[in-house]
PDB file of C-alpha atoms in Angstrom:
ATOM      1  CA  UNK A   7     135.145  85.963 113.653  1.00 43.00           C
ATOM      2  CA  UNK A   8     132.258  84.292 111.667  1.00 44.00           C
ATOM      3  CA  UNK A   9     132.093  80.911 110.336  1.00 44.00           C
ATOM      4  CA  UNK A  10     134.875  81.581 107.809  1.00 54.00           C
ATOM      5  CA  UNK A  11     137.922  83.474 109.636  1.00 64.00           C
ATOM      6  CA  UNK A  12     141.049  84.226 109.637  1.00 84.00           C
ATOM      7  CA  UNK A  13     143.592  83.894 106.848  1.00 90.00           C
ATOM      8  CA  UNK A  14     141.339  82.095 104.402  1.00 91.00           C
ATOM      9  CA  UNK A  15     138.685  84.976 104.963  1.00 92.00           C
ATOM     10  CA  UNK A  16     141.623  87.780 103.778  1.00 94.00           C
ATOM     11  CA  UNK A  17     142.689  85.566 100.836  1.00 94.00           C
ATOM     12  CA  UNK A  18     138.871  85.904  99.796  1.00 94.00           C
ATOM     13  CA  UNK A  19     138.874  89.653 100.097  1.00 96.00           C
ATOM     14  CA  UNK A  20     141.966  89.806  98.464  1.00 97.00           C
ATOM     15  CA  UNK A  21     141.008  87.900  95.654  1.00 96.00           C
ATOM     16  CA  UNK A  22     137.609  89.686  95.309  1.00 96.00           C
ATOM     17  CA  UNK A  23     139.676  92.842  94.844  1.00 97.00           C
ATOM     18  CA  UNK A  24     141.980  91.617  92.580  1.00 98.00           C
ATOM     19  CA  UNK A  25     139.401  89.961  90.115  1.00 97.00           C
ATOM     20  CA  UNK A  26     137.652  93.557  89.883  1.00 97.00           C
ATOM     21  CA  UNK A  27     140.706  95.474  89.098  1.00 98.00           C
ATOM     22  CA  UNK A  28     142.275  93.024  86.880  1.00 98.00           C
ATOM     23  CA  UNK A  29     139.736  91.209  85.010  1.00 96.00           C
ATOM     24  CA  UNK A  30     141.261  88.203  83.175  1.00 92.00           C
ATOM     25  CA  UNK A  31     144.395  87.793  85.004  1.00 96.00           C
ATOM     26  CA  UNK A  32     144.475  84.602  86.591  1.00 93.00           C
ATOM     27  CA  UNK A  33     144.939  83.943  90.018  1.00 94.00           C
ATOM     28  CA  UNK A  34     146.786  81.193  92.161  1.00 92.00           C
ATOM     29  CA  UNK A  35     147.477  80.051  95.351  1.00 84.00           C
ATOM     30  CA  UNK A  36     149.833  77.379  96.593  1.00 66.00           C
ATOM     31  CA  UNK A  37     148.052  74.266  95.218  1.00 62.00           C
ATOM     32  CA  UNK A  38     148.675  76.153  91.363  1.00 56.00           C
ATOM     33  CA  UNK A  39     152.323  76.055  91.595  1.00 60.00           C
ATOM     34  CA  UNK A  40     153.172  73.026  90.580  1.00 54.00           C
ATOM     35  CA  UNK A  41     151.250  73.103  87.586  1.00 63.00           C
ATOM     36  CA  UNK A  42     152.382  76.100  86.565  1.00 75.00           C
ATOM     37  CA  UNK A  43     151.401  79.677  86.254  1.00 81.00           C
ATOM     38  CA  UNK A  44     149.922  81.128  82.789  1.00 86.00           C
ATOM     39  CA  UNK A  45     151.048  85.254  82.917  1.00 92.00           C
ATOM     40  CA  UNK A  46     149.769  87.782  82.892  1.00 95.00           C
ATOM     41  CA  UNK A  47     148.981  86.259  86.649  1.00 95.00           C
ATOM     42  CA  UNK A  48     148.678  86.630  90.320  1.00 96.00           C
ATOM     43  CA  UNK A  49     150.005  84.148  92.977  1.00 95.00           C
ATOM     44  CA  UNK A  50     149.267  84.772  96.720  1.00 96.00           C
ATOM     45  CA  UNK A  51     150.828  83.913  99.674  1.00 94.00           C
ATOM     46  CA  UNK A  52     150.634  83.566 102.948  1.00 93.00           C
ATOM     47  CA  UNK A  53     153.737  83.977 104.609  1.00 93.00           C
ATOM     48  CA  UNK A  54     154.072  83.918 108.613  1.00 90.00           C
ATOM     49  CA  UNK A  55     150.496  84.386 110.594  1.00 89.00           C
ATOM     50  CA  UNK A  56     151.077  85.001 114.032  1.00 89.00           C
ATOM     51  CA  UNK A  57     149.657  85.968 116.980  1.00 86.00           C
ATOM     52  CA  UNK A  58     150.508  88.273 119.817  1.00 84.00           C
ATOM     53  CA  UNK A  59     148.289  87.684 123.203  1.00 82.00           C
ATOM     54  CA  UNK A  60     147.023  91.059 124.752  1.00 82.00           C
ATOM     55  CA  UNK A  61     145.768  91.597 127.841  1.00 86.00           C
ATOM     56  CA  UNK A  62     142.192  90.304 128.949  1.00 84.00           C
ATOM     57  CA  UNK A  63     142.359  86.941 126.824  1.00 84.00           C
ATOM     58  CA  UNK A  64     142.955  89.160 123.354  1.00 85.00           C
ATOM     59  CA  UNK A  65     144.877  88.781 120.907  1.00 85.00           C
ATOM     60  CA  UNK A  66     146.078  90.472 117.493  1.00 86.00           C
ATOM     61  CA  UNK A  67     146.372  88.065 114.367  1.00 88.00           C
ATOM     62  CA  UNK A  68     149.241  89.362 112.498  1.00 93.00           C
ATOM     63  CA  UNK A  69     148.623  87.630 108.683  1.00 95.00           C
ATOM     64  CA  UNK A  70     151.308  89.057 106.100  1.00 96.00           C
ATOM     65  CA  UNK A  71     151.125  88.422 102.663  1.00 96.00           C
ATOM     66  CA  UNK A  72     153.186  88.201  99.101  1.00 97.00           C
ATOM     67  CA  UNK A  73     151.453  89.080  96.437  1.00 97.00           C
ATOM     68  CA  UNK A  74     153.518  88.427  93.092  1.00 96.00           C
ATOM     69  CA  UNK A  75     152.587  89.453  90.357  1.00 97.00           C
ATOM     70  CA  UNK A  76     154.255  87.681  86.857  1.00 95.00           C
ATOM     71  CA  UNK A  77     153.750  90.180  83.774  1.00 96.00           C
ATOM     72  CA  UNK A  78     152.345  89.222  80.103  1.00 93.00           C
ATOM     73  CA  UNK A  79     155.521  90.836  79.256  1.00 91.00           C
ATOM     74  CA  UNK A  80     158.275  89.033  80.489  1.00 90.00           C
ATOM     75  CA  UNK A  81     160.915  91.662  81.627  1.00 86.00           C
ATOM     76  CA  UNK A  82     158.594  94.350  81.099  1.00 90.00           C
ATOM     77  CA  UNK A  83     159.607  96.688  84.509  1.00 95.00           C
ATOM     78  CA  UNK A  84     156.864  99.072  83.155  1.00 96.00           C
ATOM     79  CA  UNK A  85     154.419  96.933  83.577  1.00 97.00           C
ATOM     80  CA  UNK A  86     155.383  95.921  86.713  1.00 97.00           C
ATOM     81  CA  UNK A  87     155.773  99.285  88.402  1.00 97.00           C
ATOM     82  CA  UNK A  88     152.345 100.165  86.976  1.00 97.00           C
ATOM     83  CA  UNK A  89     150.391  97.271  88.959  1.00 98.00           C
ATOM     84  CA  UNK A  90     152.156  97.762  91.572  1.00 98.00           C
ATOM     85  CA  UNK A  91     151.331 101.480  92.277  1.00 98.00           C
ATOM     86  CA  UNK A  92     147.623 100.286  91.459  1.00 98.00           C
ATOM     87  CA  UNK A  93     148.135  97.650  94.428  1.00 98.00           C
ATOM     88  CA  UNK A  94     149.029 100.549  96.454  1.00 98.00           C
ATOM     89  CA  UNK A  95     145.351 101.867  96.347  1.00 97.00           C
ATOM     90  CA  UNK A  96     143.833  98.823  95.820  1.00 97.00           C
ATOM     91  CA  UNK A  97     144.689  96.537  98.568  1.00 98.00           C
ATOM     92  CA  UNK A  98     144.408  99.694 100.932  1.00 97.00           C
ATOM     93  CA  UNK A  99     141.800  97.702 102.429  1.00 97.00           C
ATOM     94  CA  UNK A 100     140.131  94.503 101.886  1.00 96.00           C
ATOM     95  CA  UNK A 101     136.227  93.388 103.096  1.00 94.00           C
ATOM     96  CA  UNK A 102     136.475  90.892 106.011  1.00 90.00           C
ATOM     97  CA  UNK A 103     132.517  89.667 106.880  1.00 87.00           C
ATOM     98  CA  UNK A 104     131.196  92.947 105.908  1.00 89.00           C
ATOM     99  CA  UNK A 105     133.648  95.273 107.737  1.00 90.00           C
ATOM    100  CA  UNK A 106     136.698  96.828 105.934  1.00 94.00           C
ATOM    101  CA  UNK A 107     139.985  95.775 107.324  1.00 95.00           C
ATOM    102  CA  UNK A 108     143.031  97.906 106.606  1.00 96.00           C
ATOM    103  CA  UNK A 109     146.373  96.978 105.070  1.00 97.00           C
ATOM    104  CA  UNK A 110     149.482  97.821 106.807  1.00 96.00           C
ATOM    105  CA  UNK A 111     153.166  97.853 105.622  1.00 97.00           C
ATOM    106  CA  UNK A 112     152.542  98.318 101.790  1.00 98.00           C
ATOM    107  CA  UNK A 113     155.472  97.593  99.486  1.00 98.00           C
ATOM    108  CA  UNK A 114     156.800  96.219  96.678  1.00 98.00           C
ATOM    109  CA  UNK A 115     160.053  95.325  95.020  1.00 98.00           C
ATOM    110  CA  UNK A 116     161.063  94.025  91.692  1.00 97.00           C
ATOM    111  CA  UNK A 117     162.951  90.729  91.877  1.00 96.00           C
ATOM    112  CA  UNK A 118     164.064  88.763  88.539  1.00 94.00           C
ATOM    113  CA  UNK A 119     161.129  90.213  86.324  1.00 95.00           C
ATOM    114  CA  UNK A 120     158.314  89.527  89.117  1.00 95.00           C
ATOM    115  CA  UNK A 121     156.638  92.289  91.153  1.00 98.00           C
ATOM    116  CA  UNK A 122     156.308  91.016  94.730  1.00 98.00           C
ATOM    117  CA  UNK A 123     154.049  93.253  96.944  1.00 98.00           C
ATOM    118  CA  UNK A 124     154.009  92.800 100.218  1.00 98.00           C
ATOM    119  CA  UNK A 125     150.611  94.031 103.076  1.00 98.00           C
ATOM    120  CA  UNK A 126     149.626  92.825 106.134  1.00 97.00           C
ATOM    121  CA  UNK A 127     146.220  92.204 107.202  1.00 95.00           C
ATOM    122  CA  UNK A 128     146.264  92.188 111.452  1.00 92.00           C
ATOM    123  CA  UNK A 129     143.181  91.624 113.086  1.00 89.00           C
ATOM    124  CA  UNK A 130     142.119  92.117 116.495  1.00 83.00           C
ATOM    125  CA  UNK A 131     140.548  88.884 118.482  1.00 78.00           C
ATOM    126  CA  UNK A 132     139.277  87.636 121.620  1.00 76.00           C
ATOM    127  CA  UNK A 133     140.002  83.896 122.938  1.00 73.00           C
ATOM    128  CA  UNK A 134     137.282  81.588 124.190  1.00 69.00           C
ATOM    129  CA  UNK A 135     137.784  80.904 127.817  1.00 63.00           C
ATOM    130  CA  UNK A 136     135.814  77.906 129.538  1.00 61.00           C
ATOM    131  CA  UNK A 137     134.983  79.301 133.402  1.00 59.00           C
ATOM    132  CA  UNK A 138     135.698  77.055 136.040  1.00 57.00           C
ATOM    133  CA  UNK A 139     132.432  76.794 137.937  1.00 59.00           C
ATOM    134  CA  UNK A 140     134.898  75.673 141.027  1.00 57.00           C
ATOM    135  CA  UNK A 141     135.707  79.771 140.751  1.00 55.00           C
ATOM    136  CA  UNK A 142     132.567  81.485 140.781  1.00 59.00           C
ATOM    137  CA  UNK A 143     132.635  81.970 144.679  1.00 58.00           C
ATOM    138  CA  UNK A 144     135.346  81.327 147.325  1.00 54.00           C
ATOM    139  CA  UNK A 145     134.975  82.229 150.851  1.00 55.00           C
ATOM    140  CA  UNK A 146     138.157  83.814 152.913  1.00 55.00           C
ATOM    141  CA  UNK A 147     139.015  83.979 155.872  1.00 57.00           C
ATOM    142  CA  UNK A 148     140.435  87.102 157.107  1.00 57.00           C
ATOM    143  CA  UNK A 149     140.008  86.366 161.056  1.00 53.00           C
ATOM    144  CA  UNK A 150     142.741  86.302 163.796  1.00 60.00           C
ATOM    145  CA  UNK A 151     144.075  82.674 163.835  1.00 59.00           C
ATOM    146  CA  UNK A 152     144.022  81.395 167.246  1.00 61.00           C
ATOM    147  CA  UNK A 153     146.826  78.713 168.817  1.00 63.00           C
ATOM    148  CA  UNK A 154     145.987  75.365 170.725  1.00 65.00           C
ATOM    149  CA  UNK A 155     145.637  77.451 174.013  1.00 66.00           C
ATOM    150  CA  UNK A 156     142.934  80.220 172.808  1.00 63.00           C
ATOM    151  CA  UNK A 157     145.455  82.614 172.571  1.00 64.00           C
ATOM    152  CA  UNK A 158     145.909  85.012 169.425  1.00 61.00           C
ATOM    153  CA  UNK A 159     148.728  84.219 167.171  1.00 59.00           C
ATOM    154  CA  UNK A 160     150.489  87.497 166.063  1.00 55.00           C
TER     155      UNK A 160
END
């Protein structure tokens, strides 16, 4: 990945989405919390990146997210289920350095008047790795090992 990577890169895309299909509503992130949220609004969050080594020094970065949504109408289960069937197409996929990167696991529930939709973003990487110069050549020795007299062991 570029310069900007990772989970911060997806929360971009995300967001970038999100402000063109909802103009107006406000979004937040963890930092907004405590100061609390003005609805109609959007909070995201991250919940539990991981990553799962692969073969050949790869790796795929598993980065799920929580996207709540709090309505201008509190209670209104209308409005909920209506954003969150547009999340469904939406947040299909999300631009990640140019490239589109799909959305797995899409769903939402409704949980004491807030919409929480849920999509992971997994990514496919490949780790650094510094080569030992000590490695680039070794020499073996595949002849008949002899004993103190000169005779052949074996």
């Amino acid at each position: 990945m570029g310069k900007k990577g990772g989970v911060s890169a997806i929360l971009d895309g995300i967001s970038r989405r999100l402000e063109e299909a909802f103009p107006g509503v406000k979004l937040y992130g963890d930092q907004a919390v405590e100061q609390g949220l003005t609805p109609p609004a959007f909070f995201l969050r991250v919940l539990s990146p991981s990553r799962v080594p692969e073969l050949g020094g790869r790796y795929r970065a598993l980065n799920p997210f929580d996207i709540q949504y709090f309505p201008a109408v509190p209670g209104s289960n209308a409005e909920l289920l209506e954003v969150a069937e547009q999340l469904m197409d939406i947040l299909e996929t999300v631009e990640l350095e140019g490239a589109l990167v799909r959305g797995t696991g899409r769903s939402y529930r409704l949980e004491e008047g807030i919409l929480h939709f849920f999509v992971s973003y997994n990514l496919c990487g490949r780790r650094e790795t510094v080569r030992d110069p000590g490695m680039e050549s070794a020499a073996v020795n595949t002849g008949v090992k002899e004993d103190r007299d000169g005779k052949e062991d074996g």
